[in-house]
Short mmCIF file of C-alpha atoms in Angstrom, two decimals:
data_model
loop_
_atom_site.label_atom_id
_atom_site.label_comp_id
_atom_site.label_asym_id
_atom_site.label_seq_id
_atom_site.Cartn_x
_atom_site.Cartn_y
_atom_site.Cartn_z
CA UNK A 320 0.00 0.00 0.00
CA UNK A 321 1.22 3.27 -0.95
CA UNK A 322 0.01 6.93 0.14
CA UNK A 323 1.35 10.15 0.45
CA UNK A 324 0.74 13.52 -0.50
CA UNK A 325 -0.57 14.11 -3.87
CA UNK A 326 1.96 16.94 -4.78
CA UNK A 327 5.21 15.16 -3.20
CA UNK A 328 7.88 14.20 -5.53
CA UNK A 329 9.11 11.03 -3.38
CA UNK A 330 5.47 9.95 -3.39
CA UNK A 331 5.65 10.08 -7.15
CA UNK A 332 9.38 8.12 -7.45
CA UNK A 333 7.48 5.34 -5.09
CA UNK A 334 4.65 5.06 -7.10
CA UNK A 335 6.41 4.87 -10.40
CA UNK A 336 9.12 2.20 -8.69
CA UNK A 337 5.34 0.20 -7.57
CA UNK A 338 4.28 0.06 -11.15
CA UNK A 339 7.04 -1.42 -12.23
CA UNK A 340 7.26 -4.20 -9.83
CA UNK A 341 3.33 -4.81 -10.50
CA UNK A 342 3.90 -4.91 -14.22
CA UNK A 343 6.92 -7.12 -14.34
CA UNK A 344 5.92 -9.17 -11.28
CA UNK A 345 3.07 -11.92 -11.32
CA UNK A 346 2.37 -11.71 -7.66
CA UNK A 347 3.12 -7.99 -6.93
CA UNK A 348 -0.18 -6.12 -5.97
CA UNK A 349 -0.35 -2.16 -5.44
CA UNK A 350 -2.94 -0.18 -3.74
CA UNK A 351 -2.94 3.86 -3.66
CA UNK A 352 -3.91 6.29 -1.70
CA UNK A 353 -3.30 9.79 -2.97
CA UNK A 354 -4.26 12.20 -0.38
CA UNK A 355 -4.50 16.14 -0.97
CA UNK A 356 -1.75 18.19 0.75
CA UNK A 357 -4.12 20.24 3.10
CA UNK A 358 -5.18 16.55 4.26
CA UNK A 359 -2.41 14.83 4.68
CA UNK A 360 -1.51 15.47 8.31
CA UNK A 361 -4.48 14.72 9.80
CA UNK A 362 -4.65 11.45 7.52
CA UNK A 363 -0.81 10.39 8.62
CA UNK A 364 -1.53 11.05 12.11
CA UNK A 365 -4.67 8.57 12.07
CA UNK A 366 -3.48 5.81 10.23
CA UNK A 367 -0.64 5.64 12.48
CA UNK A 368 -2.41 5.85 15.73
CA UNK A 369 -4.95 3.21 14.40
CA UNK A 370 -1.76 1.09 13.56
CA UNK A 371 1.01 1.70 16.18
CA UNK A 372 3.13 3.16 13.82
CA UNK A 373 5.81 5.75 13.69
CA UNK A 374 6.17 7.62 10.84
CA UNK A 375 6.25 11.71 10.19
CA UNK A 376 6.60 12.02 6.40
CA UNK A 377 5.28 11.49 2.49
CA UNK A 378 5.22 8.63 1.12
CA UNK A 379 4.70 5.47 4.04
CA UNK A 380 4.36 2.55 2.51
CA UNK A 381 3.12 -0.52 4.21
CA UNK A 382 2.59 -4.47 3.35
CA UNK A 383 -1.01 -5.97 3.78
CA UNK A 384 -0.77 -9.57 5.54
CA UNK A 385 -4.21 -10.59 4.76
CA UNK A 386 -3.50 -14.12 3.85
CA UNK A 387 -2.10 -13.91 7.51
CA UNK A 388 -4.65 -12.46 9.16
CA UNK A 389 -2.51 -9.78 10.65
CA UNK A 390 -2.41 -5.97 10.60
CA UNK A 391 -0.37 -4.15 7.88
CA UNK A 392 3.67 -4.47 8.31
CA UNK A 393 5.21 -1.03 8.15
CA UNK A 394 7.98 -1.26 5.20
CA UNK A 395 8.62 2.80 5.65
CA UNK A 396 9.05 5.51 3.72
CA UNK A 397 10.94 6.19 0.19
CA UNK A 398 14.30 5.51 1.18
CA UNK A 399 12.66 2.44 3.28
CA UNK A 400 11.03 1.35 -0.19
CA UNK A 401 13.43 1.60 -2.74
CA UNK A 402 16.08 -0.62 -0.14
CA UNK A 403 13.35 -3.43 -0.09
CA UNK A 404 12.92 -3.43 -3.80
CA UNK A 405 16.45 -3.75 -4.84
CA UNK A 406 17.38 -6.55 -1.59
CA UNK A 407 14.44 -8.47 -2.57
CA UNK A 408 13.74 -8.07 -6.46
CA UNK A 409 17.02 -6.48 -7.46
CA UNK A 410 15.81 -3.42 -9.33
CA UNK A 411 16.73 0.15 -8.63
CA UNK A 412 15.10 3.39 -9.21
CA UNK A 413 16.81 5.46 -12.11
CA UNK A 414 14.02 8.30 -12.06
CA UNK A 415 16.24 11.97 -12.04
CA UNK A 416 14.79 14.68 -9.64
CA UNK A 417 13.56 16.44 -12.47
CA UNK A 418 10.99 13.59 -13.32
CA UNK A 419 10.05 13.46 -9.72
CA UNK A 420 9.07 17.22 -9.89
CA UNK A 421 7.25 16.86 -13.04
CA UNK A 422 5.05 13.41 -12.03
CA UNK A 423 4.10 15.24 -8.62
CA UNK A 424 2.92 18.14 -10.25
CA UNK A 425 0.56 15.86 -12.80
CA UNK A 426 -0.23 13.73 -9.76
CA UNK A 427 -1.90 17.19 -7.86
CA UNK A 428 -3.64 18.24 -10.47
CA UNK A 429 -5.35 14.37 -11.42
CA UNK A 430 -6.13 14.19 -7.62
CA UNK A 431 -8.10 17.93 -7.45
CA UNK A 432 -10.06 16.33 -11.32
CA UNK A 433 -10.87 13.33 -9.29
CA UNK A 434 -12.29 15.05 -5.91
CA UNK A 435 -14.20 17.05 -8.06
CA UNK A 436 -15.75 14.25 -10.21
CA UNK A 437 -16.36 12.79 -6.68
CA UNK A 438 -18.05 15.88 -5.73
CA UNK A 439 -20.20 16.48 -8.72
CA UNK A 440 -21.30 12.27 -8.53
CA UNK A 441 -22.39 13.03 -4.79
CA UNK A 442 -24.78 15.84 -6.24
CA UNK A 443 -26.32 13.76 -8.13
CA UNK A 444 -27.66 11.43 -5.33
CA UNK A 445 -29.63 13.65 -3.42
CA UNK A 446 -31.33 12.39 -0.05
CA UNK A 447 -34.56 13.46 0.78
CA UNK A 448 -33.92 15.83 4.20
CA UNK A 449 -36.24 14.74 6.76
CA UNK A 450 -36.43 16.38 10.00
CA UNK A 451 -38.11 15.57 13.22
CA UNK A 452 -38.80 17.61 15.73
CA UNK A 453 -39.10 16.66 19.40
CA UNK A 454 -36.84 13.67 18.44
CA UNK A 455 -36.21 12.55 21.93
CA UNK A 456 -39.95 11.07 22.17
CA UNK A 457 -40.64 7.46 22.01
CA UNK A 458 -42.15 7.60 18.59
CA UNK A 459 -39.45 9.19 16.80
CA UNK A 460 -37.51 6.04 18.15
CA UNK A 461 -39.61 3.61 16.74
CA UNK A 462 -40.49 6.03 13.94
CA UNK A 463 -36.86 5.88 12.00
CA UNK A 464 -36.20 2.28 11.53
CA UNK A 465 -39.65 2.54 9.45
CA UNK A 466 -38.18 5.42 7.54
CA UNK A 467 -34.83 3.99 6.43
CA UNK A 468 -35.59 0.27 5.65
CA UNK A 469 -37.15 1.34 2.35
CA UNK A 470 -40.66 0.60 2.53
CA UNK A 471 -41.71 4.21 2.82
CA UNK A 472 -39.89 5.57 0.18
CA UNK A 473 -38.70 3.25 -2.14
CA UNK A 474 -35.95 0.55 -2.14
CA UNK A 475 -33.66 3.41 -4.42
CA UNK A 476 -34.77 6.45 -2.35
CA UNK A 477 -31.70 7.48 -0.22
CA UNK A 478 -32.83 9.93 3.24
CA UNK A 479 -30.64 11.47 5.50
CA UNK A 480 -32.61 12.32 8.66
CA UNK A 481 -32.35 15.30 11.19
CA UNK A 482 -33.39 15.11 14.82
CA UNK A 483 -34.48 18.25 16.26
CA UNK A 484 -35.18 18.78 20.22
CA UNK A 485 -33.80 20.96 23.32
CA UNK A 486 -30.49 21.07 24.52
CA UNK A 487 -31.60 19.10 27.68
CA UNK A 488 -32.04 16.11 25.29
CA UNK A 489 -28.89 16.24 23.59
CA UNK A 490 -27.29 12.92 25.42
CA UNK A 491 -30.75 11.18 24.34
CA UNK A 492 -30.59 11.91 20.11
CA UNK A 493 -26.23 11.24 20.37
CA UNK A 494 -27.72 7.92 21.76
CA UNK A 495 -30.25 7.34 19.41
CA UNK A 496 -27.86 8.56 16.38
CA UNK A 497 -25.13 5.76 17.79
CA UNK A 498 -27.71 3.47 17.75
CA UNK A 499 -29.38 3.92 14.13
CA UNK A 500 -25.49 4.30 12.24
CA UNK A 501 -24.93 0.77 14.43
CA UNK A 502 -28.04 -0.84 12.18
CA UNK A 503 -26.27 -0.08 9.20
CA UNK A 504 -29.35 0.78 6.52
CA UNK A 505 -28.40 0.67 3.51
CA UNK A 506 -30.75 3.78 2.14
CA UNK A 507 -29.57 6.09 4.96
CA UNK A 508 -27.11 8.51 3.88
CA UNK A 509 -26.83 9.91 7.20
CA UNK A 510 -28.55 10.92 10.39
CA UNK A 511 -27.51 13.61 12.92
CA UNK A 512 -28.55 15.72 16.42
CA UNK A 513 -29.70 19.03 16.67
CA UNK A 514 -30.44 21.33 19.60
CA UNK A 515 -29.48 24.85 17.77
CA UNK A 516 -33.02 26.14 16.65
CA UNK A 517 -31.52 28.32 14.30
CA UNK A 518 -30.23 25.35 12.66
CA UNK A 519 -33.90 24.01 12.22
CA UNK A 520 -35.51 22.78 8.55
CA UNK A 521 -32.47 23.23 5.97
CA UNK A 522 -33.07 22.18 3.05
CA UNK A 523 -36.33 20.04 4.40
CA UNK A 524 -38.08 17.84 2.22
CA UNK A 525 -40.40 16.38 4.70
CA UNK A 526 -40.59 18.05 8.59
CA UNK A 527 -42.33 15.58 11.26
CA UNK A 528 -43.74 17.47 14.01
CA UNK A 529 -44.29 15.19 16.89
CA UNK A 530 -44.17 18.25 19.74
CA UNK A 531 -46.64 17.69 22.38
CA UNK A 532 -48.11 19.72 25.44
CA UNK A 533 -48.87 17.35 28.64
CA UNK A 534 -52.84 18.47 29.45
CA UNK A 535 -53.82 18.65 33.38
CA UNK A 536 -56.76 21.23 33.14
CA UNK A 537 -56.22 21.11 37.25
CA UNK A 538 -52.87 23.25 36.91
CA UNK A 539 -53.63 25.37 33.30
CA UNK A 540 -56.30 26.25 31.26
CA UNK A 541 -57.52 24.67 27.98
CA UNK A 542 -56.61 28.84 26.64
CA UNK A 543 -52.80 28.33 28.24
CA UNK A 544 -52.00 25.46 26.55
CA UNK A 545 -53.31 26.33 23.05
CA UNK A 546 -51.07 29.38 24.08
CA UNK A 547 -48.23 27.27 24.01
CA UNK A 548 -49.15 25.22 20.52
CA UNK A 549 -49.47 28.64 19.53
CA UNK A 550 -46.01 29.62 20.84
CA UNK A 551 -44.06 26.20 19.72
CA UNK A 552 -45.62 26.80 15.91
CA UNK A 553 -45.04 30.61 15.87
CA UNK A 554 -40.86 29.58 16.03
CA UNK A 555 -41.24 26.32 13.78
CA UNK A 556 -43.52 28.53 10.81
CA UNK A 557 -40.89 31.43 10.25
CA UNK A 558 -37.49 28.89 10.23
CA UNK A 559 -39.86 26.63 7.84
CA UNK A 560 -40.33 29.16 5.63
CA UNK A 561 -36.52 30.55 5.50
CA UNK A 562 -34.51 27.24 5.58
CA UNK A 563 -36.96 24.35 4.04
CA UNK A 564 -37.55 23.80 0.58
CA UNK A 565 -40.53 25.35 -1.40
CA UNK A 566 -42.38 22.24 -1.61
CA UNK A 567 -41.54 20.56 2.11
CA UNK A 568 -44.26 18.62 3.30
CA UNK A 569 -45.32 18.77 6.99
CA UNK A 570 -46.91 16.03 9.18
CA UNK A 571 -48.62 17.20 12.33
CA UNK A 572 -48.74 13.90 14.87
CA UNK A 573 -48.89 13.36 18.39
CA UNK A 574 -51.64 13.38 21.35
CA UNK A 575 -52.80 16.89 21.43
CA UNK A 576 -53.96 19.61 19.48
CA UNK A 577 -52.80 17.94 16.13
CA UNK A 578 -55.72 19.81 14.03
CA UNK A 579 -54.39 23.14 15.98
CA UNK A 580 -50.44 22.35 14.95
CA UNK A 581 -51.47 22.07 11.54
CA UNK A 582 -53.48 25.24 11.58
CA UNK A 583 -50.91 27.30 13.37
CA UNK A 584 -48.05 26.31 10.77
CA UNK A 585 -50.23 27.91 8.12
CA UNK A 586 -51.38 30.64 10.00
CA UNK A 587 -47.66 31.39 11.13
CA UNK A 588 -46.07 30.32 7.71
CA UNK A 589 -47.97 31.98 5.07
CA UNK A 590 -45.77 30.89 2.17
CA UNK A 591 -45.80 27.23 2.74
CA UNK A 592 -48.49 25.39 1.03
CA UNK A 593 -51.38 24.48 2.61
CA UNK A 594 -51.74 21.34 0.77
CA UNK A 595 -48.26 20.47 2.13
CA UNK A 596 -49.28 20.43 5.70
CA UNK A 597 -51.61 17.53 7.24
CA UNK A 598 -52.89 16.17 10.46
CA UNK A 599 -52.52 12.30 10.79
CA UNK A 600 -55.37 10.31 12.03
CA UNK A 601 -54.23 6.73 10.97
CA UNK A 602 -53.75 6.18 14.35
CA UNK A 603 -57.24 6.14 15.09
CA UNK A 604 -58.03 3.95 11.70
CA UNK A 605 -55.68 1.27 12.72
CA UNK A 606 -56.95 1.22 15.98
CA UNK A 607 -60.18 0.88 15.09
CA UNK A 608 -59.56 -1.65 12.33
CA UNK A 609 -58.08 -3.86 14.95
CA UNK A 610 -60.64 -3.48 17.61
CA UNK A 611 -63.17 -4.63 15.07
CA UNK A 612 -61.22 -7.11 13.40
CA UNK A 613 -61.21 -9.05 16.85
CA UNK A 614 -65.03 -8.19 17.29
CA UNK A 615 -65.09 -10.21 14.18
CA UNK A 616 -62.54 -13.04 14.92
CA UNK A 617 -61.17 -12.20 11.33
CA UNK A 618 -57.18 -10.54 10.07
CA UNK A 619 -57.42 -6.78 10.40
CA UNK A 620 -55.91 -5.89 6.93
CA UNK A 621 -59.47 -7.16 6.02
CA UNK A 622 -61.16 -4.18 7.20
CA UNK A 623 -60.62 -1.20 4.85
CA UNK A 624 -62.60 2.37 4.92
CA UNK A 625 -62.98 3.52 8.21
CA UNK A 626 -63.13 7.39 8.24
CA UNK A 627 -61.89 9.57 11.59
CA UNK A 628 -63.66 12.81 11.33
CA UNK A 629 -63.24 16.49 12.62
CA UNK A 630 -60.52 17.01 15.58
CA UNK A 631 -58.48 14.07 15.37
CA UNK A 632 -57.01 14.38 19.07
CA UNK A 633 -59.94 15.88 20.42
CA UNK A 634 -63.49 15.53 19.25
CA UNK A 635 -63.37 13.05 16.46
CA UNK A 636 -65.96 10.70 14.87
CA UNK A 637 -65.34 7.59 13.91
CA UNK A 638 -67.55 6.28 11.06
CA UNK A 639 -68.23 3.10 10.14
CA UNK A 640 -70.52 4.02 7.43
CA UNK A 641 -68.85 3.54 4.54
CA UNK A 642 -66.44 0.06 5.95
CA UNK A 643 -66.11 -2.81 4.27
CA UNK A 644 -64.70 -6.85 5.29
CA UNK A 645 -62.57 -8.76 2.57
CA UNK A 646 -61.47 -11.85 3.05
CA UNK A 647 -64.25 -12.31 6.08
CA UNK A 648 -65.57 -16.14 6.89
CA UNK A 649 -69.64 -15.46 6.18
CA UNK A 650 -71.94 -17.16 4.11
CA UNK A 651 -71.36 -15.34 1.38
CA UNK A 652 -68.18 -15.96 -0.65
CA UNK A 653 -66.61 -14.43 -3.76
CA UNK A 654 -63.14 -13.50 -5.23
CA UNK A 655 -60.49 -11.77 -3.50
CA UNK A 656 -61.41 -8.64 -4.29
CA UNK A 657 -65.17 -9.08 -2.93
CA UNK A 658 -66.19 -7.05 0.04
CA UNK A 659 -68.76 -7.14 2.03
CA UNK A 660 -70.34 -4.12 3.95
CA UNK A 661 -68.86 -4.04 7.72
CA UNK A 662 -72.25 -3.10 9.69
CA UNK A 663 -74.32 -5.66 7.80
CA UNK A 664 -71.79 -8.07 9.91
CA UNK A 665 -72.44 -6.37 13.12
CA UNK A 666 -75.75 -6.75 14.58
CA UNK A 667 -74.79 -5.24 17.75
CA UNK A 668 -75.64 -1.79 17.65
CA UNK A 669 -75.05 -1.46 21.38
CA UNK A 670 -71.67 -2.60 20.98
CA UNK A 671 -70.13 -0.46 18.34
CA UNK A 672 -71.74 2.79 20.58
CA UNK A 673 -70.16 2.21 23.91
CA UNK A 674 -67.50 -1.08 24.00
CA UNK A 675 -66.30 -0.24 20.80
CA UNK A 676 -65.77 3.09 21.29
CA UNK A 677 -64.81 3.05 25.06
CA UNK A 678 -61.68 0.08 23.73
CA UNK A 679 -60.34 2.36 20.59
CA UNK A 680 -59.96 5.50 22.86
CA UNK A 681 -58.64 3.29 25.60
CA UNK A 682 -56.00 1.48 22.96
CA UNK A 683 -54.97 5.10 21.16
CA UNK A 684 -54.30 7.00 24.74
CA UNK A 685 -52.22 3.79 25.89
CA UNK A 686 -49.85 3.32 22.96
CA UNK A 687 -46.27 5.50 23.59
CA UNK A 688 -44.53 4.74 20.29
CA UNK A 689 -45.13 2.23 17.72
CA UNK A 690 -48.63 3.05 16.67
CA UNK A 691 -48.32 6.14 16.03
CA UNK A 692 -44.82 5.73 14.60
CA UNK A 693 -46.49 3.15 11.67
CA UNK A 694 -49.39 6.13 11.45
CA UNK A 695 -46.87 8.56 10.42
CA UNK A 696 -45.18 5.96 8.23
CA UNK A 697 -48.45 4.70 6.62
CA UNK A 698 -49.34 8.44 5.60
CA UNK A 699 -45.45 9.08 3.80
CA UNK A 700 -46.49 5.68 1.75
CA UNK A 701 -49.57 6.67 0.95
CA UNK A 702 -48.41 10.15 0.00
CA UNK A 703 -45.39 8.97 -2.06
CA UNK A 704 -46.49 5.94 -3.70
CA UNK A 705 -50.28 6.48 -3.46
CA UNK A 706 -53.49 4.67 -1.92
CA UNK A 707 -55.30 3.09 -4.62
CA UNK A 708 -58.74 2.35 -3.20
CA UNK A 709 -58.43 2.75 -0.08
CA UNK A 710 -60.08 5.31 2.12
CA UNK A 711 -57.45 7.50 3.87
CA UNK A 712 -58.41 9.65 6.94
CA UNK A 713 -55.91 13.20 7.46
CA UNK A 714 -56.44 16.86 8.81
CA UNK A 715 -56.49 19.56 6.37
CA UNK A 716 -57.36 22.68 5.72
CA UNK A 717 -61.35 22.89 4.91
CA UNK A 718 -62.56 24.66 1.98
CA UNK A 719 -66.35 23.56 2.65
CA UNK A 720 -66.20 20.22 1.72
CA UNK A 721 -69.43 18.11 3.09
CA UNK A 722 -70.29 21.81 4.72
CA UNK A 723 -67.53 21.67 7.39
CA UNK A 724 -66.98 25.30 7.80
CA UNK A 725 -63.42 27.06 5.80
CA UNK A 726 -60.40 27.82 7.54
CA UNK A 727 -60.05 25.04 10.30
CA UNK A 728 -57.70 21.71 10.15
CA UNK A 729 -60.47 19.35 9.62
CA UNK A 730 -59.80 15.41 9.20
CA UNK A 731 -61.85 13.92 6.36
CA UNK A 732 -61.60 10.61 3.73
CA UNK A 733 -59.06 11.72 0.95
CA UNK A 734 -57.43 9.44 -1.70
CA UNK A 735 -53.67 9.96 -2.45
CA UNK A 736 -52.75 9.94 -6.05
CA UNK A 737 -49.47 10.69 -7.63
CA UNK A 738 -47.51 12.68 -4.98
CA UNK A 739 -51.00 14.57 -4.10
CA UNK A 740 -54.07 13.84 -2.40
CA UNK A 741 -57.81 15.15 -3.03
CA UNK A 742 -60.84 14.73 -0.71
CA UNK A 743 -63.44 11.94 -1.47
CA UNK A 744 -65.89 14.55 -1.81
CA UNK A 745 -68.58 11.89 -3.60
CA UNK A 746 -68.78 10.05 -0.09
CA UNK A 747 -72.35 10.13 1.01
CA UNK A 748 -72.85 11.02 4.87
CA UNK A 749 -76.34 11.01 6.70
CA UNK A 750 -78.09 13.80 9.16
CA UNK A 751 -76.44 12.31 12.10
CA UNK A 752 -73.11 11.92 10.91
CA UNK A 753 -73.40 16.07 9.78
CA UNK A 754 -74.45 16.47 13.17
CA UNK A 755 -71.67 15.29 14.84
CA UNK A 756 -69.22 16.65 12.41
CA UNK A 757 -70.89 20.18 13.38
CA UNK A 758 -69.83 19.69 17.04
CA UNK A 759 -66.20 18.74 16.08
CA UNK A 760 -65.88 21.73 13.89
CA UNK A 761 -67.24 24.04 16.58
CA UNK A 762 -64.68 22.60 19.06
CA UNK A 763 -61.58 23.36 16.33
CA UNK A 764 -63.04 26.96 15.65
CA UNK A 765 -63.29 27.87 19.05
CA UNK A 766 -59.22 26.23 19.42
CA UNK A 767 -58.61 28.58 16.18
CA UNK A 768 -60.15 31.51 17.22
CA UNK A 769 -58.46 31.33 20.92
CA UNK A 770 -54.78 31.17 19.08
CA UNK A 771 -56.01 33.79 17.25
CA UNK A 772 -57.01 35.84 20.32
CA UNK A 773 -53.16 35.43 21.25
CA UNK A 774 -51.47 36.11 18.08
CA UNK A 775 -53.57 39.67 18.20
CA UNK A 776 -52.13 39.84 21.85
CA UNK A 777 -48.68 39.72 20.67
CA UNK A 778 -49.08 41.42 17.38
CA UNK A 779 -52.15 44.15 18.16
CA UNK A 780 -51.38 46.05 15.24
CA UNK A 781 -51.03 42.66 12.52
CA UNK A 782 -48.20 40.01 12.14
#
């Protein structure tokens, strides 16, 4: 093995002595590495620490003993070389110090070509940037493993991911950062901690916001903590808008005030697209899904089409109006893609209004980490790759669809479709269903119009 500094003339008398041997030798194997003079210091320094060598200038040369299964044997430097070639093999070096000169010079200038074809390759392959904020949270650990195995994005689809949190949980992401390089993905390009808020968003594709206020109505008001939803979007918005790119895509997720986070991020970040920002609620579909699939002794990836309306961590609606069973053990029987209607299986009206019900909320409060992790993950997949006839429940902004009023963060059926989504608006719904999705919207304009009580607060005379 021979390295040294691209530009040193004894490198480039080794090297030529090297080719020789290789060419006129059968068993004589060379491997260079040219290093750039501003780097070779720092490079010397580390191979010989690694090693338990000694050695201060260009070239060192060592010998590989892999059929020995040892670590490399230090021959030396130039001098070092050119003694073992002519003891051993009995040939000299004639080069004159002129062609020495000459060879180091073309040596620099093929090693700057090649960092820059290096370069310009990298560019090529570009990542998608995701960041996550409050990355110290349980779901962001069970969240990335989902991210970089492939199945979100695509098996070519390189990411590098970001974690974002405070300074306080800076030991926690260097953990969880040792932990994810130690798994070795294949797709991710990198991953790295953040606790700088200044740093936030750059160059974001996708930005995960998993932040979270802990409600106890005995110590604040419902108005204090929208205050501080209000507070933790008002910093994210403006750093969105300067440092992301133009088309990032922002997923509101966690236990409270999801619709609100969503909202606020628009309200705060006026340039980023609304249709870029959503609320998920597959948390509550999967739930329920698996709640009824044991009602009905049957695989839950049977049940398909359950819709979470209105205020998905506060006063949602879960409708099994429009549900359908494949693959369910009935009477009737058909092909694989037959389905039959999911409340023609249930007879047990009682059941679906308080057990049901009383079980999903019970299952969604308890889970810490991996259900709403595959929620998050679900949603990228759909978003990316698309949901081909399948119901799909997220917040978004309302422009009147099925009369919900305009403005609010409102979670309704949508069908994702080549990098976009639109809203099922052909979905029939009955009186009571509007009825319910009338209190829902009430409770997320009243949330909207207290932030907006506080933004006037802090800006009286407009943002």
């Amino acid at each position: 093995v021979f390295t040294g500094k691209a530009d040193c003339p004894h490198y480039a008398k080794a090297e030529l002595l090297a080719d020789y041997l290789q060419a006129n030798l059968p068993d004589f194997r060379v491997h260079k590495i040219t290093q750039h003079p501003d780097k070779w210091e720092q490079w010397l320094h580390e191979i010989c620490e690694r090693n338990g060598w000694e050695h201060k200038e260009s070239p060192i040369v060592w010998r590989e003993l892999l059929d020995l299964g040892g670590k490399g044997l230090l021959l030396g430097g130039l001098n070092d070389f050119l003694q073992y070639a002519e003891h051993y093999y009995s040939i000299p070096s004639m080069m004159s110090s002129e062609e020495m000169l000459d060879i180091a010079e073309e040596n620099l200038q093929a090693h700057i070509e090649i960092e820059k074809e290096e370069e310009e390759i990298k560019s090529l392959i570009k990542p998608l940037q995701i960041w996550i904020t409050s990355a110290s949270t349980p779901v962001c650990y069970h969240l990335i493993p989902l991210l970089a195995n492939g199945e979100v994005f695509g098996m070519t689809t390189e990411i590098s991911i970001h974690l974002l949190d405070a300074d306080q949980f800076k030991e926690v992401l260097c953990s969880i950062v040792l932990e994810v390089e130690d798994m070795a993905f294949p797709l991710l390009r990198s991953i790295s901690e953040h606790t700088d808020i200044d740093e936030a968003f750059i160059q974001a594709d996708i930005i995960i916001v998993l932040d979270d206020v802990l409600l106890n109505l005995e110590v604040k008001s419902l108005e204090n903590y929208i205050r501080e939803v209000s507070e933790i979007c008002q910093v994210y918005a403006p750093l969105i808008e300067k440092n992301a790119k133009s088309e990032v895509r922002v997923i509101s997720s966690g236990k409270t005030f999801v619709n609100l986070k969503a909202m606020m991020i628009m309200t705060y970040g006026s340039s980023i697209k609304p249709e870029n920002v959503i609320a998920v609620a597959t948390s509550w579909e999967s739930a329920a899904k698996a709640v009824l699939a044991r009602k009905l002794n049957m695989n839950a990836g049977g049940v398909k089409d359950v819709i979470v309306w209105g205020n998905i961590t506060g006063c949602n609606y879960i409708d099994l109006s429009h549900a359908k069973l494949y693959g369910y053990d009935c009477a009737i029987r058909g092909p694989a893609n037959f389905s039959c209607p999911l409340l023609n299986m249930i007879y047990d009206r009682e059941w679906i209004h308080s057990e049901f019900l009383s079980a999903l909320s019970s299952q969604v409060c308890r889970c810490v980490g991996m259900l709403p992790a595959h929620a998050i993950a679900s949603v990228l997949r759909y978003w990316y790759h698309g949901s081909p006839g399948e119901i799909v429940s997220v917040g978004i902004l309302s422009k009147g669809q099925f009369s919900i009023p305009e403005g609010i963060v409102f979670s309704m059926p949508v069908r994702f479709q080549n990098g976009n989504w639109e809203v099922m608006t052909e979905l029939e719904i009955n009186e009571t269903t509007q009825e319910v999705l009338g209190r829902s919207a009430h409770e997320l304009t009243q949330e909207k119009l207290v932030a907006l009580k506080e933004i006037e607060e802090v800006h009286p005379y407009g943002a």
